[in-house]
Structures are given as C-alpha cells and as structure tokens.
Short mmCIF file of C-alpha atoms and ligand atoms in Angstrom, two decimals:
data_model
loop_
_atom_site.label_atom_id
_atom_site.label_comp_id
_atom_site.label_asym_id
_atom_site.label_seq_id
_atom_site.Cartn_x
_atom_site.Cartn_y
_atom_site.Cartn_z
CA UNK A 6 10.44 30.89 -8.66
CA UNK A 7 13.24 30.04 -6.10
CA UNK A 8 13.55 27.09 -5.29
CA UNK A 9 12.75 26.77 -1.43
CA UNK A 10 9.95 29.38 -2.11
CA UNK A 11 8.32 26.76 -4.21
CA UNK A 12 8.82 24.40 -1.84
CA UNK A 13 7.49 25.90 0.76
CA UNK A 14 4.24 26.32 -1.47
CA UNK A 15 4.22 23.21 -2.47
CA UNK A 16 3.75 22.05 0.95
CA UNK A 17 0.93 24.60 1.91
CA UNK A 18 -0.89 23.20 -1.54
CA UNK A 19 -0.89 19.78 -0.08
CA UNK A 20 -1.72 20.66 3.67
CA UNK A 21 -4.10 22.94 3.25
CA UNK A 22 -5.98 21.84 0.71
CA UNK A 23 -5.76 22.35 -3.34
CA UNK A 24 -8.16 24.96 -3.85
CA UNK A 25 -8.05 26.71 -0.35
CA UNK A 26 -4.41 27.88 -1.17
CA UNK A 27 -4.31 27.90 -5.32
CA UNK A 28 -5.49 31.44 -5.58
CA UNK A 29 -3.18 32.63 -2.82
CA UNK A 30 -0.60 30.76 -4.60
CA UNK A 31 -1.21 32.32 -8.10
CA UNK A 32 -1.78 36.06 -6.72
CA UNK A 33 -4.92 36.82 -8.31
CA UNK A 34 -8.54 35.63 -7.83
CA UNK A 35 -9.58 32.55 -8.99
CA UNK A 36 -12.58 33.07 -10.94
CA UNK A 37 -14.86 29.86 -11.27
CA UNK A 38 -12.83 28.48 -8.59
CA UNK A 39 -15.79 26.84 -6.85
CA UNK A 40 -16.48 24.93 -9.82
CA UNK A 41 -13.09 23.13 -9.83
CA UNK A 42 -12.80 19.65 -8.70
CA UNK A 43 -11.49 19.60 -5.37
CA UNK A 44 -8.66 17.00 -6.84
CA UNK A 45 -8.27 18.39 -10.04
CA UNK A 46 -4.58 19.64 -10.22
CA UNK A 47 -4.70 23.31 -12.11
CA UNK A 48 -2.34 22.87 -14.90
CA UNK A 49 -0.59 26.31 -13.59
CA UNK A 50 1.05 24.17 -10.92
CA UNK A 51 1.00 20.86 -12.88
CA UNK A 52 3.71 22.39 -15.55
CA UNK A 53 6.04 23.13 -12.55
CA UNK A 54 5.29 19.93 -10.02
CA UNK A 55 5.05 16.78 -10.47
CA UNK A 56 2.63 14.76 -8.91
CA UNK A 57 5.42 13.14 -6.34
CA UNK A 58 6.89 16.73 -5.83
CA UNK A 59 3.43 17.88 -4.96
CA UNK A 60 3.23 15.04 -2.23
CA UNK A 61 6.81 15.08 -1.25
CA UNK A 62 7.43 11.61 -2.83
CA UNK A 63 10.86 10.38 -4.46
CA UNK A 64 11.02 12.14 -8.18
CA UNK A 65 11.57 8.09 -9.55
CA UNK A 66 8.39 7.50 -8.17
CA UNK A 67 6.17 6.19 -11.35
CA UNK A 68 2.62 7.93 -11.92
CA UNK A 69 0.22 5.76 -12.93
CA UNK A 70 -2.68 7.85 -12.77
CA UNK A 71 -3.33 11.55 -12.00
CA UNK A 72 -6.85 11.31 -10.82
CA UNK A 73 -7.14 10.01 -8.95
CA UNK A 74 -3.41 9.84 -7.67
CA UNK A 75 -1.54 6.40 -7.45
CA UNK A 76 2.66 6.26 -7.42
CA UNK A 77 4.51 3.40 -7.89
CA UNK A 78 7.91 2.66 -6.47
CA UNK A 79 10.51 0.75 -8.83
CA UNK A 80 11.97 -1.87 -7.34
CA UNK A 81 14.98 -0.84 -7.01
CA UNK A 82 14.26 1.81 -4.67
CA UNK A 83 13.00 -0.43 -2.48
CA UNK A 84 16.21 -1.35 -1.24
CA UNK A 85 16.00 -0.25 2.54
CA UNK A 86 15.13 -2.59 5.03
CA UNK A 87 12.66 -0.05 6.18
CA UNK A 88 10.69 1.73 3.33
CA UNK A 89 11.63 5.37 3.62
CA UNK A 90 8.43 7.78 3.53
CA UNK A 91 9.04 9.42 0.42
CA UNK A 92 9.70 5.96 -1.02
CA UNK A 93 6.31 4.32 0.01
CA UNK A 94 3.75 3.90 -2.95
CA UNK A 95 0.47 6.08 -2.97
CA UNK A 96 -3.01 4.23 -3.91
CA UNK A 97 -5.83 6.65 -3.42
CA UNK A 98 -9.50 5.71 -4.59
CA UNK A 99 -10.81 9.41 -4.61
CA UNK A 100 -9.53 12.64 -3.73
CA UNK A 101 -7.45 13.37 -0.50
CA UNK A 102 -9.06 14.65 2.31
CA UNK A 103 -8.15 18.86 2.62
CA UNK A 104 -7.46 20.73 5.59
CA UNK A 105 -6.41 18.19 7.79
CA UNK A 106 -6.54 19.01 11.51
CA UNK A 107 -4.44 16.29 14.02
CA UNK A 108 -5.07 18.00 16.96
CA UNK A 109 -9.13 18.10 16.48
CA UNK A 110 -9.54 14.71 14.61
CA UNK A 111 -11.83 12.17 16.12
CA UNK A 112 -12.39 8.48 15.38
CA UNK A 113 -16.16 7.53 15.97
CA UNK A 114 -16.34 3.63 17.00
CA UNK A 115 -20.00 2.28 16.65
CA UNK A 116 -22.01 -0.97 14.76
CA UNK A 117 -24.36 -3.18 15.25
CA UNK A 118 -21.95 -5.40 17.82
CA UNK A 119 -20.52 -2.21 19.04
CA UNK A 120 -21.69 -2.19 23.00
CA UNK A 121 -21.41 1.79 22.72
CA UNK A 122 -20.98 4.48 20.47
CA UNK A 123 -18.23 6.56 21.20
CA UNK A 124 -15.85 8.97 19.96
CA UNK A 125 -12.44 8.92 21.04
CA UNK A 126 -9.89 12.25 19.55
CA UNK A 127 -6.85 11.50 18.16
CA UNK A 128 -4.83 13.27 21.22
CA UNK A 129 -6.34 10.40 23.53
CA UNK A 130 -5.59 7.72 21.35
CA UNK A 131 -2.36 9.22 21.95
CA UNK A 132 -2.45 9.45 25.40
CA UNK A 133 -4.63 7.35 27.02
CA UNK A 134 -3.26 4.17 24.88
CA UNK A 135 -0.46 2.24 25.18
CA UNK A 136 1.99 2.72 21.90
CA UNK A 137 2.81 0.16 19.96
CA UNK A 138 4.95 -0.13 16.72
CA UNK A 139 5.95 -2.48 14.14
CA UNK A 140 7.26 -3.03 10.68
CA UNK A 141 4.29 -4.00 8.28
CA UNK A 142 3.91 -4.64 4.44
CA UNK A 143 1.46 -3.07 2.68
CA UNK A 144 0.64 -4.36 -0.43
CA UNK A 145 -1.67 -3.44 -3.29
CA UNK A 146 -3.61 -6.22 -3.80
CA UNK A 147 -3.52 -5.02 -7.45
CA UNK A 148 0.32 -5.10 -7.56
CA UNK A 149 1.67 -7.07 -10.53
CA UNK A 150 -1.85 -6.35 -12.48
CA UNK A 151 0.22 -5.16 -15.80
CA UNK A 152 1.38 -8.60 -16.32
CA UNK A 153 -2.20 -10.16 -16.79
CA UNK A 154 -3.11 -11.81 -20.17
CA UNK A 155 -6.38 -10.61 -20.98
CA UNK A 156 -5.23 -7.37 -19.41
CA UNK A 157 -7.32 -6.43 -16.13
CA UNK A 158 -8.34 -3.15 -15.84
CA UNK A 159 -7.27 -0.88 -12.66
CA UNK A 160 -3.74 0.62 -12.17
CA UNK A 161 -1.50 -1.07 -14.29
CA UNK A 162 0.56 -1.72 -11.31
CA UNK A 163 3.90 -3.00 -11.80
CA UNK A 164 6.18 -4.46 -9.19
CA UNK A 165 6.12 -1.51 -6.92
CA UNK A 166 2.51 -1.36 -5.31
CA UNK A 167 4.26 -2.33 -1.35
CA UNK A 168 6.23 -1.24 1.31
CA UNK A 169 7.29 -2.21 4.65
CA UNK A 170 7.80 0.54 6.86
CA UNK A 171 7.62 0.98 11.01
CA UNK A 172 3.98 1.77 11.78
CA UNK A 173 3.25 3.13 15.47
CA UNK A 174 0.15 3.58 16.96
CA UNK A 175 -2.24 1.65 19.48
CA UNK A 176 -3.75 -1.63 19.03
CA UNK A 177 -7.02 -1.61 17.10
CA UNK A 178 -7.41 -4.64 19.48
CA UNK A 179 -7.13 -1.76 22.74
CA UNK A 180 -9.46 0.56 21.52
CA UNK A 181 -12.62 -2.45 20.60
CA UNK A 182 -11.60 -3.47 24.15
CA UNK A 183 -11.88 -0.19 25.19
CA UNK A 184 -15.75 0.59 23.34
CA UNK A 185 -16.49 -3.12 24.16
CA UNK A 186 -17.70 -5.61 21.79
CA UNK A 187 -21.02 -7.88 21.08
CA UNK A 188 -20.61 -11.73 21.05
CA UNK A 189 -22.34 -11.55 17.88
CA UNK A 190 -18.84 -9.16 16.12
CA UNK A 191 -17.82 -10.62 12.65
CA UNK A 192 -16.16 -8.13 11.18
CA UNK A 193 -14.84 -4.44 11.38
CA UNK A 194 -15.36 -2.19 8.63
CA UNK A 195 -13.90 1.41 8.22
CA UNK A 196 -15.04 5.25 6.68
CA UNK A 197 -12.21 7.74 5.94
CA UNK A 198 -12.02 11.07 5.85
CA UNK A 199 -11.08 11.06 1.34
CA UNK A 200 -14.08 12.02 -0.50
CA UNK A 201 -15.73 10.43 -4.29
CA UNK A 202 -14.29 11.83 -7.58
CA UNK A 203 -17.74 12.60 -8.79
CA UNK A 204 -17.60 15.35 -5.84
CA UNK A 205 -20.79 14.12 -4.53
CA UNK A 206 -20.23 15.00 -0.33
CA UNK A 207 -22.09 11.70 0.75
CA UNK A 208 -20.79 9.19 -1.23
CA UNK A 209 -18.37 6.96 0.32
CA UNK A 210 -15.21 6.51 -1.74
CA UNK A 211 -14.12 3.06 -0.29
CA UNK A 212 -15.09 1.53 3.00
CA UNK A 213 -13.26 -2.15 3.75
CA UNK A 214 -12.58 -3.87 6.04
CA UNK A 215 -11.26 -7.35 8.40
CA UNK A 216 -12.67 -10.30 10.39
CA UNK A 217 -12.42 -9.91 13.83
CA UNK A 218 -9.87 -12.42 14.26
CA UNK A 219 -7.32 -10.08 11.68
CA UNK A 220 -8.79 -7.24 13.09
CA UNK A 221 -7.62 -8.33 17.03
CA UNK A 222 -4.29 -9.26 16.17
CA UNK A 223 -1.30 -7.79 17.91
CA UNK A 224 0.01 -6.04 14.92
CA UNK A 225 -3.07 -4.84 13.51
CA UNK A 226 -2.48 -0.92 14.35
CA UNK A 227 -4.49 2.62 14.14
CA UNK A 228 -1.40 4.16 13.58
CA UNK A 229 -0.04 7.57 13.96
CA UNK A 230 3.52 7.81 13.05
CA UNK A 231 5.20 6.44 9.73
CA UNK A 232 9.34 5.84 10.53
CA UNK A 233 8.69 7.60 13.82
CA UNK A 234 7.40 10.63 12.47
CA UNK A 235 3.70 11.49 11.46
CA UNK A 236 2.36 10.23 8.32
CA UNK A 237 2.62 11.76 5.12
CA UNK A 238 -1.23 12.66 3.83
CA UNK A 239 -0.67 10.98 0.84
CA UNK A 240 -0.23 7.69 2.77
CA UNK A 241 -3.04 8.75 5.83
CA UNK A 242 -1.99 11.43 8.16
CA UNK A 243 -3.28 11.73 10.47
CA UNK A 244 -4.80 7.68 10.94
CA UNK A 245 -4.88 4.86 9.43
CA UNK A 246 -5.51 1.27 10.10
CA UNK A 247 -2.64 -0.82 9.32
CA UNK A 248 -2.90 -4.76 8.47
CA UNK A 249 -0.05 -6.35 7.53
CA UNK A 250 -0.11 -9.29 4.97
CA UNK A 251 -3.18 -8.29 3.58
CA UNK A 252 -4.06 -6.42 0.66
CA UNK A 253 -3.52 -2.83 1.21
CA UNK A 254 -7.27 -2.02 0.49
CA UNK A 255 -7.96 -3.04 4.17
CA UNK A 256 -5.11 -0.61 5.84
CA UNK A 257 -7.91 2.15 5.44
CA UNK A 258 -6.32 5.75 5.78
CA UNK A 259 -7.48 9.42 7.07
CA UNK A 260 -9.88 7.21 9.13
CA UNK A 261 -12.22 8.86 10.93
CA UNK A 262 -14.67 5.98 12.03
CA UNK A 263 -15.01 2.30 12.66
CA UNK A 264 -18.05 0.52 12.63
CA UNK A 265 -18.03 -3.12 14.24
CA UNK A 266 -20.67 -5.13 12.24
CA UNK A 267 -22.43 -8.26 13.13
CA UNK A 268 -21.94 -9.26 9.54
CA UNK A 269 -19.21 -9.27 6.27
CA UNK A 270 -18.93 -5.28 5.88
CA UNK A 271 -20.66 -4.43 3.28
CA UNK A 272 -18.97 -0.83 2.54
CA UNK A 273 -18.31 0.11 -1.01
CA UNK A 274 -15.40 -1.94 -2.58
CA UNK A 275 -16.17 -5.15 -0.42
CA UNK A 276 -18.58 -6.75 -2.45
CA UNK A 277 -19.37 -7.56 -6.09
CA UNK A 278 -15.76 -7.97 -8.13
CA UNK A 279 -13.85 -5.77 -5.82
CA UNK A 280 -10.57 -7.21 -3.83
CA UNK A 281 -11.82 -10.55 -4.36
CA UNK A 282 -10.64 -13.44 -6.57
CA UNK A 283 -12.87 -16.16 -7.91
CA UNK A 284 -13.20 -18.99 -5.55
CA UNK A 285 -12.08 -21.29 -7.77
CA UNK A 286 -9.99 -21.44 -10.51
CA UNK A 287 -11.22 -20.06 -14.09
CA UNK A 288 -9.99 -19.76 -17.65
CA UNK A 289 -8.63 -16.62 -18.22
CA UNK A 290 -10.73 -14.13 -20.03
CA UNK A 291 -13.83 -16.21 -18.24
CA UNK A 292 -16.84 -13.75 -16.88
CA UNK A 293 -17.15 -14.81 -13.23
CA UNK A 294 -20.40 -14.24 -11.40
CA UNK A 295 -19.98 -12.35 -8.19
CA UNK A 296 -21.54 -15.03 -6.29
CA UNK A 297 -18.27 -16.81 -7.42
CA UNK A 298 -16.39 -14.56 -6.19
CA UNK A 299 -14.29 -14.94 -2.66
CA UNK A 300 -12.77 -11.84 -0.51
CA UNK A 301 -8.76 -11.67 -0.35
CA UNK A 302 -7.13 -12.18 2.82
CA UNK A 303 -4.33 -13.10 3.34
CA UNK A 304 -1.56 -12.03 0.85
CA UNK A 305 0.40 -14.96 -1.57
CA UNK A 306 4.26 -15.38 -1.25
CA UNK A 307 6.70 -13.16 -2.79
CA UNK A 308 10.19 -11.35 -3.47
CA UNK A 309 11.53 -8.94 -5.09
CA UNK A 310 15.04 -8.29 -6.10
CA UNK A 311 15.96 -4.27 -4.72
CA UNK A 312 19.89 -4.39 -5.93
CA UNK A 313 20.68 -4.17 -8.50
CA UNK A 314 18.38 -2.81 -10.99
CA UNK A 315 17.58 -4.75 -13.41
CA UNK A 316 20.01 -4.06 -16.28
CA UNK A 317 23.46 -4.56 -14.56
CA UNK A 318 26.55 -4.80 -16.25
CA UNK A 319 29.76 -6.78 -14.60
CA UNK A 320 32.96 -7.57 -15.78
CA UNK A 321 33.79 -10.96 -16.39
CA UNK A 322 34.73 -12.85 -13.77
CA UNK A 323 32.69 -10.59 -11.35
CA UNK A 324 30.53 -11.94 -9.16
CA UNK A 325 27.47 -9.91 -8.32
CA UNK A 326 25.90 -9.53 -4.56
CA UNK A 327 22.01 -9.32 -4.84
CA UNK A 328 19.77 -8.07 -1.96
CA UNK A 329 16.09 -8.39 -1.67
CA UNK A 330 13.13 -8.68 0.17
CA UNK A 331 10.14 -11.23 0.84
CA UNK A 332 7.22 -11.81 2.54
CA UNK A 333 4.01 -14.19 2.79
CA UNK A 334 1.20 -12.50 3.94
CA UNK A 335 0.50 -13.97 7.70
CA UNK A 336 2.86 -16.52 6.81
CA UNK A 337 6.39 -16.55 7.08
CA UNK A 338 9.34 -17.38 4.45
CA UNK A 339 11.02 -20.29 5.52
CA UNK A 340 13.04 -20.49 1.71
CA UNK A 341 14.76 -18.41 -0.66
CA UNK A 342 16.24 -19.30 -4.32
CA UNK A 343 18.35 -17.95 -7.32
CA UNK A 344 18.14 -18.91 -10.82
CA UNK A 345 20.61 -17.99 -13.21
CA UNK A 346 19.44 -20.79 -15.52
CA UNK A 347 15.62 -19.84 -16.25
CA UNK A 348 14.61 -21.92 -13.56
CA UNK A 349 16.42 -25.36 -14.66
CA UNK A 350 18.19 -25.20 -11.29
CA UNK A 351 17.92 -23.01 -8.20
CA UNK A 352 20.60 -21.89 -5.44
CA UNK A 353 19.38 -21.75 -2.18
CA UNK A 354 20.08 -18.48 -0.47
CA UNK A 355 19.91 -17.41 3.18
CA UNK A 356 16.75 -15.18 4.02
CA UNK A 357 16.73 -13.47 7.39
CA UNK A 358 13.76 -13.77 10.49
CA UNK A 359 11.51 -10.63 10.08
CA UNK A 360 12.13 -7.95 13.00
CA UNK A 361 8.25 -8.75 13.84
CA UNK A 362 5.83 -11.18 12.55
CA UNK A 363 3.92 -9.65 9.44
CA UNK A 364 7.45 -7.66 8.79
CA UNK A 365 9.06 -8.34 5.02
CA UNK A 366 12.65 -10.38 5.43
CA UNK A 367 15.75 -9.86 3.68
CA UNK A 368 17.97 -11.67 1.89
CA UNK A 369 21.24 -11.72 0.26
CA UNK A 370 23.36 -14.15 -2.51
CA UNK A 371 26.58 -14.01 -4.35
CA UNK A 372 25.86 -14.87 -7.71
CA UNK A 373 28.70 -16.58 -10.24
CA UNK A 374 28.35 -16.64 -13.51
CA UNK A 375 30.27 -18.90 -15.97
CA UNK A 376 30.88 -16.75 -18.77
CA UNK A 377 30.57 -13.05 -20.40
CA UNK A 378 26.93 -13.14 -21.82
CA UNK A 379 23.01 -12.07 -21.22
CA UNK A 380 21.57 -13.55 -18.20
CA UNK A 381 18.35 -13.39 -15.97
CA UNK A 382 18.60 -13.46 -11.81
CA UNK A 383 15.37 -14.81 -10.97
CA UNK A 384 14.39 -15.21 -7.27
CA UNK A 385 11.74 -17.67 -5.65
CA UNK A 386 10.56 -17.40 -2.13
CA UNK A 387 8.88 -20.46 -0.33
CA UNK A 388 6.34 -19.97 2.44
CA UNK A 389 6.50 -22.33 5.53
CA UNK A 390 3.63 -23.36 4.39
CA UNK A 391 5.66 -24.85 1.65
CA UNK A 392 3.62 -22.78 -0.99
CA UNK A 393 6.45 -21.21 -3.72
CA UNK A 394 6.25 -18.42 -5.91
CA UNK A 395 5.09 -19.70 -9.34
CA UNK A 396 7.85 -18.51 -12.58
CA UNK A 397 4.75 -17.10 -14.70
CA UNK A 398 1.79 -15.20 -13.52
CA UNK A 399 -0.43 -17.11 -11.70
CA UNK A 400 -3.98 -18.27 -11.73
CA UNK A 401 -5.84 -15.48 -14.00
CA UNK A 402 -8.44 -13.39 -12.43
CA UNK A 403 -11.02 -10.45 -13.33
CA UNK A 404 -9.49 -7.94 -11.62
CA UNK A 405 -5.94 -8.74 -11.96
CA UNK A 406 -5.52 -9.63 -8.53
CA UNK A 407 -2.43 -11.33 -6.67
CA UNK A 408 0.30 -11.60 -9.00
CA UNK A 409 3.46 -13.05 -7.04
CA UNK A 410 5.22 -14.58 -9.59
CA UNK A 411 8.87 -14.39 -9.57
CA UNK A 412 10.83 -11.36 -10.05
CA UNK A 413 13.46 -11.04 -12.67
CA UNK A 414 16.29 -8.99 -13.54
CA UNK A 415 18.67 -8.79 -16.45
CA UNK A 416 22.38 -9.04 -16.06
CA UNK A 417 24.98 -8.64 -18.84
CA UNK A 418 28.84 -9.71 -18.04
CA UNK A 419 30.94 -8.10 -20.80
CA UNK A 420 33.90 -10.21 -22.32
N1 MTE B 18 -9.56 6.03 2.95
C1 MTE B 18 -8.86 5.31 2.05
N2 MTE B 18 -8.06 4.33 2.50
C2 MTE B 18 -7.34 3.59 1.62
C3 MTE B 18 -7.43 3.81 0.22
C4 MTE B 18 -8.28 4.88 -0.22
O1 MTE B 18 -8.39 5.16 -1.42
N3 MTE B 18 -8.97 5.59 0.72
N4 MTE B 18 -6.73 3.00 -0.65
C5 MTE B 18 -6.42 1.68 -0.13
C6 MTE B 18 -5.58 0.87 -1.01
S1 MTE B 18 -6.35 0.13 -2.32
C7 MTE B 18 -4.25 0.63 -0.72
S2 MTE B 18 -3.33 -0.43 -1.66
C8 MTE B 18 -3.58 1.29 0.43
C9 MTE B 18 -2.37 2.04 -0.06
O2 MTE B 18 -1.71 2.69 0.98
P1 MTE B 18 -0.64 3.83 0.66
O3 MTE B 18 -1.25 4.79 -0.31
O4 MTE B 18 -0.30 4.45 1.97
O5 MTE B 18 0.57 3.17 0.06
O6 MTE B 18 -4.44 2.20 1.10
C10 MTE B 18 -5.77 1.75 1.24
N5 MTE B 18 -6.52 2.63 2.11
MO1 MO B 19 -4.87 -1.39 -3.26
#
C-alpha cells in the first residue's frame, strides 16, 4: 500500500473510530463486526501499524500494553524543552472514545455544591472565556513502577510516563465561577467521554479528581490546544483537564462533565488502593488496608537526564555536556547535582526558573572525567523544600507508586 495512502487511513482509523472505518478500510464486509471490541485492534491492520503509527506517536515510543493502549517515551527523547505531541506518553484506562465531534462537544458542570446545572459547548468555552496557556508536567503517578522490589502490578512504567508540554485553554477556576459554587465545595471530580474494556456502555472507566484549592489554581486548565494546536485523541482531543504536579490520573481527558461534590470524589479509581500510597511507611511486600491508604497529591522531586542516552561513548579527554529536566510537583527546584562517583560526591549544576510555575526546568553540566573507563552520570534534584531525590527507589508501596529516585546513565571514555 503506498505510503501516504496508508497514512491517510491510518488517520481516518483513529478519528473516526476503529470499527466505523475497518470494513471500509479492508474493502469487503466485515462479518461479525458488531461483535468486535470496540478497542480491539484487528490484526489485519496490527501486522502493518504499530500502535504509535496508529496514533501518530514517535515510532521509539515503547508499548507497554496493547489493551488497553499505554506508550512510553525513553528518556532520551525527552530532550525538548517543550514535549513535542508525538513525543508525549499515552496512559489510557479503557478504550478511546470514537467519533469525536469538537464542534458539538459539551461539558455538563453539576454536583451537589454546584449552584446550577449547566452545559456549556466546547465553541463557548472557546469563545466566551478568556484563554489561557501554560507549560505543565504530566506525570504518571505509576512512572518508575518497573523498578519496585516485590514488583507492583500496573504498567511496568519505566522512566518515560511524563511530559511537559504548553497546554491552552480556560481556567477551570473561570468556568466554576461561571456555574457558581456552594460554600459547602470540597472537591471536583470528572467523567470522560473513554468507555470500560468489558464494553459495558454504563460503566465508568475512571473518574478522579482535585480539592478545590488544586482545582482553583491559576494553572489548573480545561484545555483545548496541545503546542498550540488541538490535542491529539490519544492524549484528549478535544478536552481535558490539566493539573500540573500531580499525578496524571487527575488531568482527566475527552471530558465531557464535571461534577463539584460536597465531599472526596468518590468516582472509580479514587478510592480503595488506587493513586494512593499508604499513609505511612510499610515494609515492602506488606498488605496495606485501604483505610491505610492516603490519596496522592502533589508529585515528589525529580530529574531526568534527556542527552545523552544512556550508553555514550567519548574519547578520552572529552568532556561530555548533559542536559536535563526537573520538576517537584507544586514545588519548585531550587538544586541540581552530578555524580560521577556513585554518589560519594556531587557537583552542583545550574538549573533554570520554569517559564511558569508547575512548568519542568532545565538544566545543563559539563562533565570531566579523569580517565578512559565505565562510568555512571547520576543526577539529583533538590526541592525548595529542601526534600532530594533519594539514589534507590524509595519508600515501597502496593501499587508501585512515586518512584523519583535518581536517574542514571552509563558513559564509557575509550583509551
Ligand atoms: N478519561 C480519561 N482520562 C485520563 C485517563 C483515562 O484513562 N481516561 N488516564 C489518566 C492517567 S492515569 C494519566 S497518567 C494521564 C495520561 O495522559 P496522556 O495519555 O495524555 O499522557 O491521563 C489521565 N486521564
Ligand atoms: Mo497515570
């Protein structure tokens, strides 16, 4: 098939809908076709796509899972200072939403604190409300679960599970100004428009949410536009809530409805062991009681080496320039570090401002190394908090939650 033809297929697969355009696609009927799973891939287009072709992600983009589908970016093609679209991870719970349509989309408001029910379309979100953009990380709050000793299962998300790209949109804060809002608010909980795996219509696939006081922060967006153009469906086209510096699980996509509660949201995924930690510390391998078991907010301090890959080979006497990124949740990073030494000493290295608050920073270092051998770069960010990354994976947890320990890269100078 040529090559833009397929392309062009490809696209109308994803936009329209899997099924709606598979039997066009193949040129004969599709017998049995109501019977497929609306995110089962058929394996007529699997053998020629791959899952990131199919959603117009990077080809290095790792698949971790094909139902349903989750893409990892490798670290080092995070390197931007804004994460490129087709470079931005993809963690879905259930199967993507199918024939999108932007210009009749509407986002229902309502809850127990809500003053009013209303529904507002996506074209007067657009209109009627002032625009407002800003560089956020999204993070998986799963991201670093494949290091975890017992093993946790979930994605076995390496380092790649964020992003920081410019989100644009209006205020979250606007529009619960705009419907009005009970004294009594707590929280703000979200529906999207993705539907269950099982392929049972009314069963939410994940519904999560933020306190009020996260939820009526300046950079806490219902966003429209990814890098200044609309969002890819994979990552929420044609809304999505956007919370930067906490765990991605909150930054709801496709979302069609926002309910302000006069309680903790108690969608699916916000209660028993999901996207929470235990409140205090346990032995790893422990069985923790949900009771004992605290939502995540904000996100821990981290970095992560983008250049080079890990791997690199100098010549001796070379020094090597590193760049990377890092970020502290609502915090900001007030310290960056080197190791060349497995952590007996550390360098410290400049790290910039971020462009906006809840925006990753970057940072560079020159890095000498005595002689021609096998070394490790590590890099440590420090919170202003004064909280640092730890060197091995942190405090163990059920669900392999909130892994920031420090990334690492292998170097080799040759003789
Ligand atoms: N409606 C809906 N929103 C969702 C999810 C989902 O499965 N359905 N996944 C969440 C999780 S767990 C993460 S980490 C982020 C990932 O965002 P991305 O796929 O755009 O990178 O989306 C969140 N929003
Ligand atoms: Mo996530």
């Amino acid at each position: 098939m040529a090559k833009n033809r397929r392309n062009q297929q490809r696209r109308e697969f994803i936009r329209t809908g899997l099924l709606a355009s598979f039997g066009s696609l193949l040129g004969m009927e599709l017998v049995y076709g109501k019977y497929i799973p609306s995110d089962l891939i058929p394996l007529e287009i699997l053998s020629s796509n791959s899952i990131s072709e199919l959603l117009d992600k990077h080809p290095e983009l790792i698949e971790l899972n094909d139902r349903p589908w989750n893409l990892e970016t490798p670290a080092h093609l995070l390197n931007d200072d804004v994460t490129p679209a087709d470079k931005m991870f993809v963690r879905n719970n259930g199967s993507m939403p199918q024939n999108i349509d932007a210009d009749t989309w509407v986002l229902r408001i309502d809850g127990e604190s809500s003053e009013r029910e209303v529904q507002i379309s996506l074209r007067d979100l657009k209109e009627k409300f002032k625009r407002h953009s800003y560089q956020l990380v999204i993070e998986c709050g799963g991201n670093g679960r494949n290091e975890f000793n017992p093993p946790a299962k979930g994605n076995q998300w390496g380092l790649g599970a964020v992003s920081c790209a410019q989100w644009t949109g209006v205020r979250l804060r606007d529009v619960l100004e705009y419907t009005g809002m009970k004294d009594d608010a707590v929280y703000i909980g979200y529906y999207g428009a993705d539907t269950h795996l099982s392929g049972k219509k009314d069963q939410v696939v994940i519904s999560r949410g933020v306190p009020i006081r996260k939820a009526l922060e300046d950079e806490s967006l219902l966003a429209y536009e990814l890098n200044g153009h609309p969002i890819p469906i994979a990552n929420g086209f044609p809304l999505r809530l956007v919370f930067g510096g906490w765990p991605g699980s909150t930054s709801g996509k496709w979302i069609n409805r926002i309910s302000i509660r006069n309680k903790v949201h108690d969608g699916p995924k916000m209660g028993g062991q999901s996207y929470r930690v235990p409140c205090e510390e346990v032995a790893p391998g422990e069985q923790v009681p949900d009771e004992n078991m605290c939502i995540i907010e904000s996100m821990p301090v981290k970095s992560l080496i983008t250049y080079p890959r890990t791997g690199a080979i100098l010549n001796s006497g070379q020094s090597l320039a590193i760049r990377g990124h890092a970020w502290a949740g609502d915090d900001l990073v007030s310290k960056m570090e080197i190791s060349i030494d497995y952590g007996q000493s550390w360098k410290e290295t400049p790290v910039l401002p971020p462009v906006n608050r809840l925006a990753w920073q970057h940072f560079k270092a020159t890095v000498d190394f005595p002689k021609s051998g096998y070394y490790e770069v590590w890099a440590k960010a420090s919170s202003d908090r004064g909280i640092s990354q730890p060197m091995v994976v942190p405090g163990w947890n059920p669900k392999g939650y909130l892994n920031n320990a420090c990334h690492r890269i292998a170097v080799k100078v040759r003789p």
